[in-house]
Amino acid sequence: LRSGSFNYDMLTNQPGRNPPCRGTSQGAGALPLLPYQPFVPSGTAAGLSIFPETLQYGGGGLSVVTVTNTSNCNDRNADVSTVDPMYSMVWWNEPSVGAISADGKSIRRSYTAANGVSYEIRLDKKIGAE
């Protein structure tokens, strides 16, 4: 699972609102190492699903972290900040990132996402494993 630290910074603009407004979500710190549990602050989870009938796979990973949301999208058009201790920060979300080998024993794919982050996925079935 992913470990280490994170630095999260997201800007949202709503130009169609009158007046236009914007919001930010920011957080930083150590990624939680505890297993994910519903409704419990902090935790990390990841999974990989294999669909043998179509020789496809998908996976995802997230960490529950604390972020501060600041937005002026309110009746006063003034910045209001709230703390969200249960923000699900997704760091891997691929519903179908490639194909399993014809013999069904390996998955390999490298790619670079639009944000410039590079990924390499490798999974090999051990001989004798189900």
The first five atom37 places (N, CA, C, CB, O) and aatype in JSON, in Angstrom:
{
  "aatype": [10, 1, 15, 7, 15, 13, 2, 18, 3, 12, 10, 16, 2, 5, 14, 7, 1, 2, 14, 14, 4, 1, 7, 16, 15, 5, 7, 0, 7, 0, 10, 14, 10, 10, 14, 18, 5, 14, 13, 19, 14, 15, 7, 16, 0, 0, 7, 10, 15, 9, 13, 14, 6, 16, 10, 5, 18, 7, 7, 7, 7, 10, 15, 19, 19, 16, 19, 16, 2, 16, 15, 2, 4, 2, 3, 1, 2, 0, 3, 19, 15, 16, 19, 3, 14, 12, 18, 15, 12, 19, 17, 17, 2, 6, 14, 15, 19, 7, 0, 9, 15, 0, 3, 7, 11, 15, 9, 1, 1, 15, 18, 16, 0, 0, 2, 7, 19, 15, 18, 6, 9, 1, 10, 3, 11, 11, 9, 7, 0, 6],
  "atom_mask": [
    [1, 1, 1, 1, 1],
    [1, 1, 1, 1, 1],
    [1, 1, 1, 1, 1],
    [1, 1, 1, 0, 1],
    [1, 1, 1, 1, 1],
    [1, 1, 1, 1, 1],
    [1, 1, 1, 1, 1],
    [1, 1, 1, 1, 1],
    [1, 1, 1, 1, 1],
    [1, 1, 1, 1, 1],
    [1, 1, 1, 1, 1],
    [1, 1, 1, 1, 1],
    [1, 1, 1, 1, 1],
    [1, 1, 1, 1, 1],
    [1, 1, 1, 1, 1],
    [1, 1, 1, 0, 1],
    [1, 1, 1, 1, 1],
    [1, 1, 1, 1, 1],
    [1, 1, 1, 1, 1],
    [1, 1, 1, 1, 1],
    [1, 1, 1, 1, 1],
    [1, 1, 1, 1, 1],
    [1, 1, 1, 0, 1],
    [1, 1, 1, 1, 1],
    [1, 1, 1, 1, 1],
    [1, 1, 1, 1, 1],
    [1, 1, 1, 0, 1],
    [1, 1, 1, 1, 1],
    [1, 1, 1, 0, 1],
    [1, 1, 1, 1, 1],
    [1, 1, 1, 1, 1],
    [1, 1, 1, 1, 1],
    [1, 1, 1, 1, 1],
    [1, 1, 1, 1, 1],
    [1, 1, 1, 1, 1],
    [1, 1, 1, 1, 1],
    [1, 1, 1, 1, 1],
    [1, 1, 1, 1, 1],
    [1, 1, 1, 1, 1],
    [1, 1, 1, 1, 1],
    [1, 1, 1, 1, 1],
    [1, 1, 1, 1, 1],
    [1, 1, 1, 0, 1],
    [1, 1, 1, 1, 1],
    [1, 1, 1, 1, 1],
    [1, 1, 1, 1, 1],
    [1, 1, 1, 0, 1],
    [1, 1, 1, 1, 1],
    [1, 1, 1, 1, 1],
    [1, 1, 1, 1, 1],
    [1, 1, 1, 1, 1],
    [1, 1, 1, 1, 1],
    [1, 1, 1, 1, 1],
    [1, 1, 1, 1, 1],
    [1, 1, 1, 1, 1],
    [1, 1, 1, 1, 1],
    [1, 1, 1, 1, 1],
    [1, 1, 1, 0, 1],
    [1, 1, 1, 0, 1],
    [1, 1, 1, 0, 1],
    [1, 1, 1, 0, 1],
    [1, 1, 1, 1, 1],
    [1, 1, 1, 1, 1],
    [1, 1, 1, 1, 1],
    [1, 1, 1, 1, 1],
    [1, 1, 1, 1, 1],
    [1, 1, 1, 1, 1],
    [1, 1, 1, 1, 1],
    [1, 1, 1, 1, 1],
    [1, 1, 1, 1, 1],
    [1, 1, 1, 1, 1],
    [1, 1, 1, 1, 1],
    [1, 1, 1, 1, 1],
    [1, 1, 1, 1, 1],
    [1, 1, 1, 1, 1],
    [1, 1, 1, 1, 1],
    [1, 1, 1, 1, 1],
    [1, 1, 1, 1, 1],
    [1, 1, 1, 1, 1],
    [1, 1, 1, 1, 1],
    [1, 1, 1, 1, 1],
    [1, 1, 1, 1, 1],
    [1, 1, 1, 1, 1],
    [1, 1, 1, 1, 1],
    [1, 1, 1, 1, 1],
    [1, 1, 1, 1, 1],
    [1, 1, 1, 1, 1],
    [1, 1, 1, 1, 1],
    [1, 1, 1, 1, 1],
    [1, 1, 1, 1, 1],
    [1, 1, 1, 1, 1],
    [1, 1, 1, 1, 1],
    [1, 1, 1, 1, 1],
    [1, 1, 1, 1, 1],
    [1, 1, 1, 1, 1],
    [1, 1, 1, 1, 1],
    [1, 1, 1, 1, 1],
    [1, 1, 1, 0, 1],
    [1, 1, 1, 1, 1],
    [1, 1, 1, 1, 1],
    [1, 1, 1, 1, 1],
    [1, 1, 1, 1, 1],
    [1, 1, 1, 1, 1],
    [1, 1, 1, 0, 1],
    [1, 1, 1, 1, 1],
    [1, 1, 1, 1, 1],
    [1, 1, 1, 1, 1],
    [1, 1, 1, 1, 1],
    [1, 1, 1, 1, 1],
    [1, 1, 1, 1, 1],
    [1, 1, 1, 1, 1],
    [1, 1, 1, 1, 1],
    [1, 1, 1, 1, 1],
    [1, 1, 1, 1, 1],
    [1, 1, 1, 1, 1],
    [1, 1, 1, 0, 1],
    [1, 1, 1, 1, 1],
    [1, 1, 1, 1, 1],
    [1, 1, 1, 1, 1],
    [1, 1, 1, 1, 1],
    [1, 1, 1, 1, 1],
    [1, 1, 1, 1, 1],
    [1, 1, 1, 1, 1],
    [1, 1, 1, 1, 1],
    [1, 1, 1, 1, 1],
    [1, 1, 1, 1, 1],
    [1, 1, 1, 1, 1],
    [1, 1, 1, 0, 1],
    [1, 1, 1, 1, 1],
    [1, 1, 1, 1, 1]
  ],
  "atom_positions": [
    [[0.83, -1.19, 0.0], [0.0, 0.0, 0.0], [0.87, 1.24, 0.0], [-0.94, 0.0, 1.2], [2.03, 1.22, 0.41]],
    [[0.29, 2.29, -0.46], [1.01, 3.56, -0.48], [1.32, 4.0, 0.94], [0.19, 4.64, -1.23], [0.49, 3.84, 1.84]],
    [[2.49, 4.55, 1.14], [2.87, 5.04, 2.46], [3.68, 6.31, 2.28], [3.68, 3.97, 3.24], [3.98, 6.72, 1.16]],
    [[4.03, 6.93, 3.4], [4.8, 8.17, 3.33], [3.93, 9.35, 3.69], [0.0, 0.0, 0.0], [3.11, 9.26, 4.61]],
    [[4.1, 10.45, 2.99], [3.35, 11.65, 3.3], [2.58, 12.11, 2.07], [4.28, 12.77, 3.81], [2.85, 11.68, 0.95]],
    [[1.6, 12.99, 2.3], [0.81, 13.52, 1.2], [0.74, 15.03, 1.31], [-0.6, 12.9, 1.18], [0.88, 15.6, 2.39]],
    [[0.51, 15.67, 0.18], [0.27, 17.1, 0.09], [-0.89, 17.26, -0.88], [1.55, 17.9, -0.36], [-0.71, 17.09, -2.09]],
    [[-2.07, 17.6, -0.39], [-3.28, 17.67, -1.19], [-3.71, 19.12, -1.32], [-4.4, 16.82, -0.58], [-3.82, 19.84, -0.33]],
    [[-3.95, 19.56, -2.57], [-4.36, 20.94, -2.83], [-5.26, 20.94, -4.05], [-3.11, 21.87, -3.04], [-4.8, 20.67, -5.16]],
    [[-6.54, 21.26, -3.86], [-7.48, 21.27, -4.97], [-8.19, 22.62, -5.01], [-8.51, 20.11, -4.84], [-8.62, 23.13, -3.98]],
    [[-8.31, 23.18, -6.21], [-9.01, 24.44, -6.43], [-10.24, 24.17, -7.29], [-8.08, 25.5, -7.1], [-10.13, 23.51, -8.32]],
    [[-11.39, 24.66, -6.87], [-12.63, 24.5, -7.63], [-13.19, 25.89, -7.93], [-13.67, 23.64, -6.84], [-13.39, 26.69, -7.02]],
    [[-13.45, 26.16, -9.21], [-14.07, 27.42, -9.62], [-15.48, 27.14, -10.12], [-13.24, 28.13, -10.72], [-15.71, 26.15, -10.82]],
    [[-16.42, 28.0, -9.75], [-17.8, 27.89, -10.22], [-18.17, 29.19, -10.94], [-18.78, 27.6, -9.04], [-18.88, 30.02, -10.37]],
    [[-17.7, 29.36, -12.18], [-17.94, 30.64, -12.88], [-19.4, 30.84, -13.25], [-17.1, 30.71, -14.13], [-19.8, 31.98, -13.5]],
    [[-20.22, 29.78, -13.3], [-21.62, 29.93, -13.67], [-22.48, 30.49, -12.55], [0.0, 0.0, 0.0], [-23.63, 30.87, -12.78]],
    [[-21.96, 30.55, -11.37], [-22.7, 31.1, -10.23], [-22.63, 32.62, -10.28], [-22.13, 30.56, -8.88], [-21.64, 33.18, -10.76]],
    [[-23.67, 33.29, -9.78], [-23.68, 34.74, -9.8], [-23.76, 35.25, -8.37], [-24.85, 35.28, -10.65], [-24.81, 35.11, -7.75]],
    [[-22.7, 35.84, -7.83], [-21.39, 36.04, -8.46], [-20.59, 34.73, -8.49], [-20.6, 37.13, -7.71], [-20.87, 33.81, -7.72]],
    [[-19.6, 34.66, -9.39], [-18.75, 33.47, -9.45], [-18.1, 33.21, -8.09], [-17.68, 33.63, -10.54], [-17.86, 34.14, -7.32]],
    [[-17.81, 31.95, -7.81], [-17.17, 31.64, -6.54], [-16.13, 30.55, -6.75], [-18.22, 31.19, -5.49], [-16.05, 29.94, -7.81]],
    [[-15.33, 30.33, -5.71], [-14.28, 29.33, -5.79], [-14.11, 28.69, -4.42], [-12.95, 29.95, -6.28], [-14.52, 29.24, -3.4]],
    [[-13.49, 27.52, -4.43], [-13.23, 26.82, -3.19], [-11.9, 26.11, -3.25], [0.0, 0.0, 0.0], [-11.42, 25.76, -4.33]],
    [[-11.32, 25.89, -2.1], [-10.07, 25.14, -2.04], [-10.24, 24.03, -0.99], [-8.86, 26.08, -1.68], [-10.97, 24.18, -0.02]],
    [[-9.53, 22.94, -1.23], [-9.41, 21.86, -0.25], [-7.92, 21.6, -0.11], [-10.19, 20.55, -0.7], [-7.23, 21.36, -1.1]],
    [[-7.43, 21.65, 1.12], [-6.0, 21.49, 1.35], [-5.75, 20.61, 2.57], [-5.33, 22.86, 1.54], [-6.49, 20.64, 3.56]],
    [[-4.69, 19.82, 2.47], [-4.28, 18.99, 3.59], [-2.88, 18.47, 3.35], [0.0, 0.0, 0.0], [-2.42, 18.42, 2.21]],
    [[-2.2, 18.1, 4.41], [-0.84, 17.56, 4.31], [-0.56, 16.75, 5.57], [0.22, 18.7, 4.12], [-1.15, 16.98, 6.62]],
    [[0.35, 15.81, 5.44], [0.75, 15.02, 6.6], [1.12, 13.61, 6.2], [0.0, 0.0, 0.0], [1.31, 13.32, 5.02]],
    [[1.22, 12.76, 7.19], [1.56, 11.36, 6.96], [0.32, 10.61, 6.49], [2.15, 10.71, 8.24], [-0.78, 10.81, 7.02]],
    [[0.5, 9.73, 5.5], [-0.6, 8.86, 5.11], [-0.85, 7.86, 6.23], [-0.29, 8.13, 3.76], [0.1, 7.33, 6.81]],
    [[-2.11, 7.59, 6.54], [-2.39, 6.65, 7.61], [-2.01, 5.22, 7.21], [-3.87, 6.71, 8.0], [-2.22, 4.81, 6.07]],
    [[-1.45, 4.49, 8.16], [-1.04, 3.12, 7.88], [-2.05, 2.1, 8.4], [0.31, 2.85, 8.5], [-1.93, 0.91, 8.1]],
    [[-3.04, 2.55, 9.16], [-4.05, 1.63, 9.67], [-4.97, 1.19, 8.53], [-4.86, 2.28, 10.81], [-5.2, 1.96, 7.59]],
    [[-5.51, -0.02, 8.6], [-6.48, -0.46, 7.58], [-7.73, 0.42, 7.61], [-6.86, -1.94, 7.78], [-8.15, 0.87, 8.67]],
    [[-8.3, 0.64, 6.45], [-9.52, 1.44, 6.34], [-10.67, 0.77, 7.09], [-9.9, 1.64, 4.86], [-10.84, -0.45, 7.01]],
    [[-11.44, 1.57, 7.82], [-12.67, 1.13, 8.47], [-13.73, 2.19, 8.22], [-12.46, 0.87, 10.0], [-13.45, 3.38, 8.39]],
    [[-14.93, 1.8, 7.83], [-15.98, 2.8, 7.59], [-16.23, 3.68, 8.81], [-17.28, 2.1, 7.18], [-16.3, 3.18, 9.93]],
    [[-16.38, 4.96, 8.59], [-16.73, 5.96, 9.61], [-15.66, 6.13, 10.69], [-18.03, 5.58, 10.26], [-15.95, 6.64, 11.77]],
    [[-14.43, 5.72, 10.42], [-13.33, 5.89, 11.36], [-12.3, 6.82, 10.72], [-12.68, 4.52, 11.75], [-11.8, 6.52, 9.64]],
    [[-11.98, 7.96, 11.38], [-10.98, 8.87, 10.8], [-9.63, 8.17, 10.65], [-10.82, 10.13, 11.66], [-9.19, 7.46, 11.55]],
    [[-9.01, 8.35, 9.54], [-7.73, 7.8, 9.11], [-7.86, 6.33, 8.75], [-6.68, 7.98, 10.19], [-8.68, 5.6, 9.3]],
    [[-7.04, 5.92, 7.84], [-7.05, 4.56, 7.33], [-6.73, 4.55, 5.86], [0.0, 0.0, 0.0], [-6.95, 5.54, 5.16]],
    [[-6.21, 3.44, 5.37], [-5.82, 3.31, 3.97], [-6.3, 1.97, 3.45], [-4.28, 3.45, 3.81], [-6.26, 0.97, 4.17]],
    [[-6.75, 1.94, 2.21], [-7.21, 0.7, 1.6], [-6.86, 0.69, 0.12], [-8.72, 0.51, 1.8], [-6.78, 1.74, -0.51]],
    [[-6.66, -0.49, -0.41], [-6.42, -0.65, -1.85], [-6.94, -2.01, -2.25], [-4.91, -0.5, -2.21], [-7.04, -2.92, -1.43]],
    [[-7.28, -2.15, -3.51], [-7.78, -3.43, -3.99], [-7.55, -3.6, -5.47], [0.0, 0.0, 0.0], [-7.37, -2.64, -6.21]],
    [[-7.56, -4.84, -5.88], [-7.4, -5.19, -7.3], [-8.42, -6.27, -7.61], [-5.94, -5.69, -7.62], [-8.47, -7.28, -6.91]],
    [[-9.23, -6.07, -8.63], [-10.23, -7.04, -9.05], [-9.87, -7.56, -10.43], [-11.64, -6.42, -9.05], [-9.52, -6.79, -11.32]],
    [[-9.97, -8.87, -10.6], [-9.67, -9.5, -11.89], [-10.96, -10.12, -12.42], [-8.55, -10.58, -11.75], [-11.67, -10.81, -11.69]],
    [[-11.25, -9.87, -13.69], [-12.45, -10.37, -14.33], [-12.03, -11.38, -15.4], [-13.29, -9.19, -14.96], [-11.79, -11.02, -16.55]],
    [[-11.93, -12.66, -15.01], [-11.36, -13.65, -15.93], [-12.16, -13.86, -17.21], [-11.22, -14.96, -15.24], [-11.59, -14.23, -18.24]],
    [[-13.46, -13.63, -17.16], [-14.27, -13.86, -18.36], [-13.93, -12.88, -19.48], [-15.75, -13.75, -18.03], [-14.11, -13.21, -20.65]],
    [[-13.45, -11.7, -19.13], [-13.09, -10.72, -20.15], [-11.59, -10.42, -20.16], [-13.86, -9.43, -19.93], [-11.13, -9.59, -20.94]],
    [[-10.83, -11.09, -19.29], [-9.4, -10.84, -19.16], [-9.1, -9.35, -18.93], [-8.66, -11.34, -20.42], [-8.19, -8.79, -19.54]],
    [[-9.88, -8.75, -18.05], [-9.69, -7.35, -17.69], [-9.5, -7.26, -16.18], [-10.89, -6.48, -18.16], [-9.81, -8.2, -15.46]],
    [[-9.01, -6.13, -15.72], [-8.86, -5.91, -14.29], [-9.07, -4.44, -13.98], [-7.48, -6.39, -13.8], [-9.04, -3.59, -14.87]],
    [[-9.26, -4.15, -12.73], [-9.38, -2.78, -12.27], [-8.99, -2.71, -10.82], [0.0, 0.0, 0.0], [-8.94, -3.74, -10.14]],
    [[-8.7, -1.53, -10.33], [-8.28, -1.4, -8.95], [-8.44, 0.01, -8.44], [0.0, 0.0, 0.0], [-8.75, 0.93, -9.2]],
    [[-8.22, 0.15, -7.16], [-8.32, 1.47, -6.56], [-7.66, 1.5, -5.21], [0.0, 0.0, 0.0], [-7.48, 0.46, -4.57]],
    [[-7.31, 2.68, -4.77], [-6.74, 2.87, -3.45], [-7.09, 4.24, -2.93], [0.0, 0.0, 0.0], [-7.16, 5.2, -3.69]],
    [[-7.32, 4.33, -1.63], [-7.63, 5.61, -1.03], [-7.11, 5.64, 0.4], [-9.15, 5.89, -1.07], [-6.89, 4.6, 1.02]],
    [[-6.93, 6.84, 0.9], [-6.59, 7.07, 2.29], [-7.56, 8.1, 2.85], [-5.12, 7.54, 2.45], [-7.85, 9.1, 2.2]],
    [[-8.05, 7.86, 4.06], [-8.94, 8.8, 4.73], [-8.06, 9.78, 5.5], [-9.96, 8.07, 5.69], [-7.36, 9.4, 6.44]],
    [[-8.1, 11.04, 5.08], [-7.23, 12.07, 5.64], [-8.06, 13.29, 6.04], [-6.12, 12.46, 4.63], [-9.25, 13.38, 5.72]],
    [[-7.43, 14.21, 6.73], [-8.08, 15.46, 7.14], [-7.71, 16.57, 6.17], [-7.69, 15.85, 8.58], [-6.53, 16.78, 5.9]],
    [[-8.71, 17.28, 5.65], [-8.47, 18.44, 4.78], [-9.29, 19.62, 5.31], [-8.85, 18.12, 3.29], [-10.28, 19.45, 6.02]],
    [[-8.84, 20.82, 4.96], [-9.58, 22.04, 5.28], [-10.17, 22.57, 3.99], [-8.65, 23.1, 5.96], [-9.46, 22.83, 3.02]],
    [[-11.49, 22.74, 3.99], [-12.21, 23.28, 2.84], [-12.51, 24.75, 3.09], [-13.51, 22.48, 2.56], [-13.05, 25.1, 4.14]],
    [[-12.18, 25.61, 2.14], [-12.46, 27.03, 2.23], [-13.19, 27.45, 0.97], [-11.16, 27.86, 2.43], [-12.74, 27.16, -0.14]],
    [[-14.32, 28.12, 1.12], [-15.12, 28.5, -0.04], [-15.87, 29.8, 0.22], [-16.1, 27.39, -0.4], [-16.25, 30.09, 1.35]],
    [[-16.07, 30.57, -0.85], [-16.91, 31.76, -0.77], [-18.24, 31.53, -1.5], [-16.18, 32.99, -1.36], [-18.92, 32.49, -1.87]],
    [[-18.61, 30.27, -1.7], [-19.88, 29.92, -2.35], [-20.98, 29.85, -1.29], [-19.76, 28.56, -3.12], [-21.49, 28.78, -0.98]],
    [[-21.34, 31.0, -0.76], [-22.37, 31.08, 0.27], [-23.13, 32.39, 0.11], [-21.74, 30.97, 1.69], [-22.8, 33.2, -0.75]],
    [[-24.13, 32.59, 0.94], [-24.98, 33.79, 0.83], [-24.22, 35.09, 1.04], [-26.11, 33.7, 1.83], [-24.61, 36.13, 0.5]],
    [[-23.15, 35.06, 1.82], [-22.37, 36.28, 2.1], [-21.24, 36.48, 1.1], [-21.8, 36.22, 3.51], [-20.6, 37.53, 1.11]],
    [[-20.98, 35.5, 0.24], [-19.85, 35.54, -0.71], [-18.54, 35.8, 0.02], [-20.08, 36.62, -1.77], [-17.66, 36.49, -0.49]],
    [[-18.43, 35.23, 1.21], [-17.23, 35.4, 2.04], [-16.63, 34.03, 2.3], [-17.56, 36.14, 3.38], [-17.34, 33.03, 2.38]],
    [[-15.31, 33.99, 2.45], [-14.63, 32.73, 2.72], [-15.09, 32.13, 4.05], [-13.12, 32.93, 2.74], [-15.11, 32.8, 5.08]],
    [[-15.46, 30.87, 4.0], [-15.81, 30.1, 5.19], [-14.98, 28.82, 5.14], [-17.36, 29.79, 5.27], [-14.94, 28.15, 4.11]],
    [[-14.33, 28.49, 6.25], [-13.49, 27.29, 6.31], [-14.12, 26.23, 7.21], [-12.08, 27.64, 6.81], [-14.66, 26.55, 8.28]],
    [[-14.05, 24.99, 6.77], [-14.5, 23.86, 7.58], [-13.43, 22.78, 7.48], [-15.91, 23.33, 7.09], [-12.73, 22.67, 6.48]],
    [[-13.33, 21.98, 8.54], [-12.37, 20.88, 8.57], [-13.13, 19.58, 8.34], [-11.58, 20.84, 9.92], [-14.13, 19.31, 9.01]],
    [[-12.66, 18.78, 7.4], [-13.25, 17.48, 7.09], [-12.26, 16.39, 7.5], [-13.62, 17.37, 5.56], [-11.28, 16.16, 6.79]],
    [[-12.49, 15.71, 8.65], [-11.55, 14.69, 9.1], [-11.73, 13.35, 8.41], [-11.68, 14.5, 10.58], [-10.99, 12.41, 8.68]],
    [[-12.72, 13.24, 7.51], [-13.03, 11.97, 6.86], [-12.96, 12.08, 5.34], [-14.41, 11.5, 7.27], [-13.75, 11.44, 4.64]],
    [[-12.04, 12.87, 4.81], [-11.94, 13.06, 3.37], [-11.28, 11.84, 2.74], [-11.13, 14.34, 3.04], [-10.18, 11.45, 3.13]],
    [[-11.94, 11.24, 1.78], [-11.39, 10.07, 1.08], [-10.53, 10.56, -0.08], [-12.53, 9.13, 0.57], [-11.04, 10.93, -1.14]],
    [[-9.22, 10.54, 0.12], [-8.28, 10.98, -0.91], [-7.9, 9.76, -1.76], [-7.01, 11.65, -0.28], [-7.18, 8.87, -1.3]],
    [[-8.39, 9.73, -2.97], [-8.11, 8.61, -3.87], [-6.75, 8.81, -4.5], [-9.21, 8.48, -4.96], [-6.49, 9.86, -5.1]],
    [[-5.87, 7.82, -4.38], [-4.55, 7.91, -5.0], [-4.36, 6.88, -6.09], [-3.47, 7.76, -3.96], [-3.33, 6.87, -6.75]],
    [[-5.34, 6.01, -6.28], [-5.32, 5.08, -7.42], [-6.76, 4.72, -7.71], [-4.45, 3.79, -7.13], [-7.46, 4.21, -6.83]],
    [[-7.23, 4.98, -8.92], [-8.6, 4.69, -9.3], [-8.63, 4.34, -10.77], [-9.54, 5.88, -8.99], [-8.72, 5.22, -11.63]],
    [[-8.57, 3.08, -11.06], [-8.53, 2.62, -12.44], [-9.56, 1.52, -12.64], [-7.11, 2.12, -12.83], [-9.29, 0.37, -12.31]],
    [[-10.74, 1.86, -13.18], [-11.77, 0.83, -13.36], [-11.38, -0.23, -14.38], [-13.05, 1.48, -13.78], [-11.88, -1.35, -14.3]],
    [[-10.53, 0.08, -15.32], [-10.07, -0.92, -16.28], [-8.8, -0.39, -16.94], [-11.17, -1.24, -17.35], [-8.87, 0.35, -17.92]],
    [[-7.65, -0.77, -16.4], [-6.41, -0.18, -16.88], [-5.65, -1.09, -17.83], [-5.53, 0.17, -15.72], [-4.53, -0.75, -18.23]],
    [[-6.2, -2.22, -18.19], [-5.48, -3.05, -19.15], [-5.94, -4.48, -19.12], [0.0, 0.0, 0.0], [-6.9, -4.83, -18.44]],
    [[-5.26, -5.29, -19.86], [-5.66, -6.68, -20.04], [-4.72, -7.63, -19.32], [-5.73, -7.03, -21.52], [-3.54, -7.34, -19.12]],
    [[-5.27, -8.77, -18.94], [-4.49, -9.86, -18.38], [-3.86, -10.61, -19.55], [-5.37, -10.81, -17.48], [-4.44, -10.64, -20.64]],
    [[-2.7, -11.21, -19.34], [-2.06, -11.98, -20.41], [-2.97, -13.12, -20.86], [-0.69, -12.53, -19.94], [-3.85, -13.55, -20.12]],
    [[-2.75, -13.59, -22.08], [-3.59, -14.64, -22.66], [-3.61, -15.9, -21.8], [-3.1, -14.98, -24.05], [-4.62, -16.61, -21.76]],
    [[-2.51, -16.19, -21.11], [-2.49, -17.38, -20.26], [-3.09, -17.12, -18.88], [-1.05, -17.89, -20.11], [-3.16, -18.03, -18.05]],
    [[-3.52, -15.86, -18.61], [-4.17, -15.53, -17.36], [-3.26, -15.46, -16.16], [0.0, 0.0, 0.0], [-3.73, -15.47, -15.03]],
    [[-1.94, -15.39, -16.38], [-1.0, -15.46, -15.27], [-0.28, -14.16, -14.95], [0.01, -16.5, -15.55], [0.45, -14.09, -13.96]],
    [[-0.46, -13.12, -15.75], [0.24, -11.88, -15.43], [-0.52, -10.66, -15.94], [1.64, -11.9, -16.03], [-1.31, -10.73, -16.88]],
    [[-0.24, -9.55, -15.29], [-0.76, -8.24, -15.67], [0.44, -7.3, -15.7], [-1.9, -7.72, -14.68], [1.21, -7.26, -14.75]],
    [[0.6, -6.57, -16.78], [1.69, -5.59, -16.87], [1.16, -4.38, -17.62], [2.95, -6.19, -17.59], [0.54, -4.5, -18.68]],
    [[1.42, -3.22, -17.05], [1.09, -1.99, -17.76], [1.81, -0.83, -17.11], [-0.43, -1.75, -17.79], [1.83, -0.72, -15.88]],
    [[2.38, 0.03, -17.91], [2.97, 1.28, -17.46], [2.27, 2.41, -18.21], [4.52, 1.31, -17.68], [1.99, 2.29, -19.4]],
    [[1.99, 3.49, -17.52], [1.38, 4.63, -18.18], [1.61, 5.88, -17.35], [-0.13, 4.39, -18.4], [1.96, 5.81, -16.17]],
    [[1.4, 7.01, -17.99], [1.52, 8.3, -17.32], [0.16, 8.99, -17.38], [2.63, 9.18, -17.97], [-0.4, 9.18, -18.45]],
    [[-0.36, 9.36, -16.21], [-1.66, 10.01, -16.13], [-1.55, 11.45, -16.62], [-2.19, 9.97, -14.68], [-0.45, 11.97, -16.81]],
    [[-2.7, 12.09, -16.82], [-2.74, 13.46, -17.33], [-2.01, 14.44, -16.4], [-4.18, 13.91, -17.53], [-1.5, 15.46, -16.85]],
    [[-1.96, 14.11, -15.11], [-1.3, 15.02, -14.16], [0.21, 14.79, -14.1], [-1.89, 14.85, -12.79], [0.9, 15.42, -13.29]],
    [[0.73, 13.89, -14.96], [2.17, 13.65, -15.03], [2.67, 12.56, -14.11], [0.0, 0.0, 0.0], [3.87, 12.25, -14.14]],
    [[1.8, 11.96, -13.29], [2.22, 10.88, -12.4], [2.34, 9.59, -13.19], [1.22, 10.71, -11.22], [1.44, 9.23, -13.95]],
    [[3.45, 8.89, -13.01], [3.69, 7.62, -13.72], [3.31, 6.45, -12.83], [5.17, 7.51, -14.15], [3.55, 6.46, -11.62]],
    [[2.72, 5.44, -13.44], [2.31, 4.23, -12.75], [2.9, 3.02, -13.46], [0.77, 4.13, -12.67], [3.05, 3.02, -14.68]],
    [[3.22, 2.01, -12.69], [3.6, 0.73, -13.26], [2.87, -0.34, -12.47], [5.16, 0.51, -13.23], [3.02, -0.43, -11.25]],
    [[2.09, -1.14, -13.16], [1.32, -2.2, -12.53], [1.9, -3.53, -12.98], [-0.2, -2.08, -12.88], [2.0, -3.8, -14.18]],
    [[2.29, -4.37, -12.01], [2.82, -5.69, -12.33], [2.23, -6.69, -11.35], [4.38, -5.69, -12.26], [2.29, -6.49, -10.14]],
    [[1.68, -7.75, -11.85], [1.15, -8.81, -11.03], [1.4, -10.12, -11.74], [-0.37, -8.61, -10.74], [1.04, -10.29, -12.9]],
    [[2.03, -11.06, -11.04], [2.31, -12.37, -11.6], [1.69, -13.43, -10.71], [3.82, -12.6, -11.75], [1.83, -13.39, -9.49]],
    [[0.99, -14.37, -11.33], [0.41, -15.48, -10.59], [1.52, -16.49, -10.29], [-0.75, -16.14, -11.39], [2.25, -16.91, -11.19]],
    [[1.63, -16.87, -9.05], [2.64, -17.84, -8.67], [2.21, -19.23, -9.15], [2.88, -17.84, -7.14], [1.03, -19.55, -9.15]],
    [[3.16, -20.03, -9.54], [2.86, -21.39, -9.98], [2.24, -22.14, -8.82], [4.14, -22.12, -10.49], [2.77, -22.13, -7.71]],
    [[1.11, -22.79, -9.08], [0.42, -23.53, -8.05], [-0.6, -22.71, -7.28], [0.0, 0.0, 0.0], [-1.37, -23.26, -6.5]],
    [[-0.63, -21.39, -7.5], [-1.6, -20.54, -6.81], [-2.92, -20.56, -7.55], [-1.08, -19.09, -6.68], [-2.97, -20.72, -8.77]],
    [[-3.98, -20.39, -6.8], [-5.31, -20.33, -7.42], [-5.64, -18.92, -7.83], [-6.37, -20.86, -6.46], [-6.72, -18.68, -8.37]]
  ]
}
